[in-house]
Short mmCIF file of C-alpha atoms in Angstrom, two decimals:
data_model
loop_
_atom_site.label_atom_id
_atom_site.label_comp_id
_atom_site.label_asym_id
_atom_site.label_seq_id
_atom_site.Cartn_x
_atom_site.Cartn_y
_atom_site.Cartn_z
CA UNK A 1 13.61 16.29 12.47
CA UNK A 2 14.26 17.63 8.97
CA UNK A 3 11.16 19.85 8.76
CA UNK A 4 13.07 22.95 9.81
CA UNK A 5 15.63 22.36 7.07
CA UNK A 6 13.02 21.88 4.34
CA UNK A 7 10.50 24.59 5.13
CA UNK A 8 9.24 24.88 1.55
CA UNK A 9 8.64 21.15 0.99
CA UNK A 10 4.99 20.89 2.07
CA UNK A 11 3.61 21.66 -1.38
CA UNK A 12 6.04 19.20 -2.95
CA UNK A 13 4.95 16.45 -0.52
CA UNK A 14 1.25 17.19 -1.10
CA UNK A 15 1.61 17.19 -4.88
CA UNK A 16 3.67 14.01 -4.82
CA UNK A 17 1.09 12.26 -2.63
CA UNK A 18 -1.74 13.29 -4.96
CA UNK A 19 0.18 11.90 -7.94
CA UNK A 20 0.92 8.62 -6.14
CA UNK A 21 -2.74 8.19 -5.11
CA UNK A 22 -4.09 8.83 -8.60
CA UNK A 23 -5.78 5.72 -10.01
CA UNK A 24 -4.12 3.41 -7.44
CA UNK A 25 -7.01 0.98 -7.36
CA UNK A 26 -7.19 0.84 -11.16
CA UNK A 27 -3.43 0.32 -11.48
CA UNK A 28 -3.47 -2.40 -8.80
CA UNK A 29 -6.32 -4.19 -10.59
CA UNK A 30 -4.36 -3.97 -13.83
CA UNK A 31 -1.33 -5.54 -12.13
CA UNK A 32 -3.54 -8.36 -10.83
CA UNK A 33 -5.07 -8.85 -14.29
CA UNK A 34 -1.55 -9.13 -15.64
CA UNK A 35 -0.77 -11.71 -12.94
CA UNK A 36 -3.68 -13.83 -14.19
CA UNK A 37 -1.68 -14.20 -17.40
CA UNK A 38 1.92 -14.50 -16.11
CA UNK A 39 1.20 -16.38 -12.84
CA UNK A 40 4.26 -15.07 -10.97
CA UNK A 41 3.18 -14.34 -7.37
CA UNK A 42 6.45 -12.62 -6.51
CA UNK A 43 5.98 -10.29 -9.47
CA UNK A 44 2.36 -9.43 -8.60
CA UNK A 45 3.35 -8.80 -4.98
CA UNK A 46 6.07 -6.44 -6.22
CA UNK A 47 3.89 -4.75 -8.85
CA UNK A 48 0.95 -4.15 -6.51
CA UNK A 49 3.34 -3.23 -3.70
CA UNK A 50 4.90 -0.39 -5.65
CA UNK A 51 1.46 0.97 -6.46
CA UNK A 52 0.02 0.84 -2.94
CA UNK A 53 3.06 1.34 -0.71
CA UNK A 54 4.47 4.38 -2.47
CA UNK A 55 1.56 6.60 -1.26
CA UNK A 56 2.24 5.37 2.29
CA UNK A 57 5.89 6.40 1.98
CA UNK A 58 5.03 9.85 0.67
CA UNK A 59 2.29 10.27 3.31
CA UNK A 60 4.83 9.50 6.02
CA UNK A 61 7.02 12.30 4.65
CA UNK A 62 4.10 14.73 4.45
CA UNK A 63 2.78 14.11 7.95
CA UNK A 64 6.23 13.96 9.47
CA UNK A 65 6.91 17.31 7.85
CA UNK A 66 3.59 18.81 9.00
CA UNK A 67 4.19 17.57 12.55
CA UNK A 68 7.74 18.92 12.48
CA UNK A 69 6.62 22.35 11.24
CA UNK A 70 3.85 22.63 13.83
CA UNK A 71 4.90 24.98 16.61
CA UNK A 72 1.70 24.58 18.61
CA UNK A 73 2.15 20.91 19.46
CA UNK A 74 -1.32 20.15 18.09
CA UNK A 75 -1.11 17.43 15.47
CA UNK A 76 -3.22 17.75 12.33
CA UNK A 77 -6.03 15.37 11.47
CA UNK A 78 -5.01 13.03 8.70
CA UNK A 79 -8.20 12.35 6.71
CA UNK A 80 -8.99 15.96 5.70
CA UNK A 81 -5.45 16.36 4.40
CA UNK A 82 -5.60 13.42 2.00
CA UNK A 83 -6.25 13.92 -1.73
CA UNK A 84 -8.32 10.74 -2.12
CA UNK A 85 -11.78 9.36 -1.46
CA UNK A 86 -10.47 5.78 -1.34
CA UNK A 87 -11.37 4.67 2.20
CA UNK A 88 -8.68 1.98 2.17
CA UNK A 89 -5.99 4.63 1.81
CA UNK A 90 -7.61 7.02 4.26
CA UNK A 91 -7.69 4.23 6.85
CA UNK A 92 -4.19 2.93 6.07
CA UNK A 93 -2.55 6.33 6.08
CA UNK A 94 -4.35 7.22 9.32
CA UNK A 95 -3.00 4.02 10.92
CA UNK A 96 0.47 4.65 9.53
CA UNK A 97 0.60 8.18 10.88
CA UNK A 98 -0.59 6.96 14.30
CA UNK A 99 2.15 4.31 14.31
CA UNK A 100 4.83 6.77 13.24
CA UNK A 101 3.76 9.30 15.86
CA UNK A 102 3.92 6.58 18.50
CA UNK A 103 7.42 5.63 17.35
CA UNK A 104 8.47 9.27 17.46
CA UNK A 105 7.13 9.71 21.00
CA UNK A 106 8.98 6.58 22.18
CA UNK A 107 12.25 7.16 20.31
CA UNK A 108 15.25 6.18 22.34
CA UNK A 109 13.16 3.71 24.36
CA UNK A 110 12.76 0.90 21.82
CA UNK A 111 14.07 -2.36 23.19
CA UNK A 112 14.21 -3.90 19.71
CA UNK A 113 13.12 -3.35 16.15
CA UNK A 114 9.84 -5.08 17.00
CA UNK A 115 8.42 -1.59 17.49
CA UNK A 116 8.51 -1.31 13.70
CA UNK A 117 6.35 -4.39 13.11
CA UNK A 118 3.14 -2.41 13.50
CA UNK A 119 4.28 -0.04 10.75
CA UNK A 120 4.75 -2.98 8.39
CA UNK A 121 1.38 -4.41 9.38
CA UNK A 122 -0.28 -1.30 7.94
CA UNK A 123 1.14 -2.16 4.53
CA UNK A 124 0.09 -5.81 4.75
CA UNK A 125 -3.48 -4.78 5.63
CA UNK A 126 -3.51 -2.59 2.54
CA UNK A 127 -2.30 -5.51 0.42
CA UNK A 128 -5.27 -7.51 1.76
CA UNK A 129 -7.64 -4.67 0.94
CA UNK A 130 -6.34 -4.59 -2.63
CA UNK A 131 -6.66 -8.35 -3.12
CA UNK A 132 -3.15 -9.69 -2.60
CA UNK A 133 -3.00 -11.80 0.55
CA UNK A 134 0.42 -12.71 1.97
CA UNK A 135 0.68 -15.04 4.95
CA UNK A 136 3.88 -16.09 6.71
CA UNK A 137 4.72 -19.77 6.66
CA UNK A 138 6.54 -21.77 9.36
CA UNK A 139 9.63 -22.05 7.15
CA UNK A 140 10.01 -18.25 6.96
CA UNK A 141 8.59 -18.02 3.45
CA UNK A 142 5.29 -16.41 2.56
CA UNK A 143 2.20 -17.86 0.93
CA UNK A 144 0.74 -15.33 -1.50
CA UNK A 145 -2.85 -15.75 -2.61
CA UNK A 146 -4.61 -13.52 -5.12
CA UNK A 147 -8.30 -14.50 -5.03
CA UNK A 148 -10.29 -14.32 -8.23
CA UNK A 149 -12.70 -11.42 -8.52
CA UNK A 150 -14.68 -10.29 -11.55
CA UNK A 151 -12.81 -6.99 -11.74
CA UNK A 152 -9.35 -8.63 -11.74
CA UNK A 153 -9.91 -11.10 -14.57
CA UNK A 154 -8.39 -10.30 -17.96
CA UNK A 155 -10.97 -9.49 -20.61
CA UNK A 156 -12.21 -12.66 -22.29
CA UNK A 157 -10.23 -15.03 -20.09
CA UNK A 158 -13.27 -16.60 -18.42
CA UNK A 159 -14.67 -17.56 -21.80
CA UNK A 160 -11.34 -19.03 -22.92
CA UNK A 161 -11.06 -21.09 -19.74
CA UNK A 162 -14.63 -22.34 -20.12
CA UNK A 163 -13.99 -23.35 -23.72
CA UNK A 164 -10.80 -25.18 -22.73
CA UNK A 165 -12.62 -27.04 -19.94
CA UNK A 166 -15.39 -28.11 -22.33
CA UNK A 167 -12.83 -29.37 -24.83
CA UNK A 168 -11.20 -31.70 -22.31
CA UNK A 169 -8.75 -29.54 -20.44
CA UNK A 170 -5.72 -27.51 -21.27
CA UNK A 171 -3.51 -28.34 -24.21
CA UNK A 172 0.00 -27.14 -24.79
#
């Protein structure tokens, strides 16, 4: 809806998306490595979330703008427009844009906010892809699991843990 009011914003959106996508996987791994030391699942969910969800937000602005500026009614393909080779983001942003276009086409006909659930699911799939798994619990809380992988372990921590185990466990 705002595309006609912000006709010169495309370059800004593209540049902002490129910046947000730069080194996302490295920054997310660093946040998970930090989690291995601080152990706060809420913090790692937040830290990784900022890194991986911000490109989705900016992509929604870019593709909403491109769709709004398009006079022909033909919607652009998402993948060629993305400044990344990271397949997780190409897939996630493609899904997001599909969901947002569906919402736009059905605006005024939503019976509830449940129509937005699929948009949120795109973000949760990306969390899974990046190694932070959040699952709803019956009590309304979430269980957050961050599986160990070689590339998300702090340097030297495996050796320290092995030494501690050999010496009879952890000491305070």
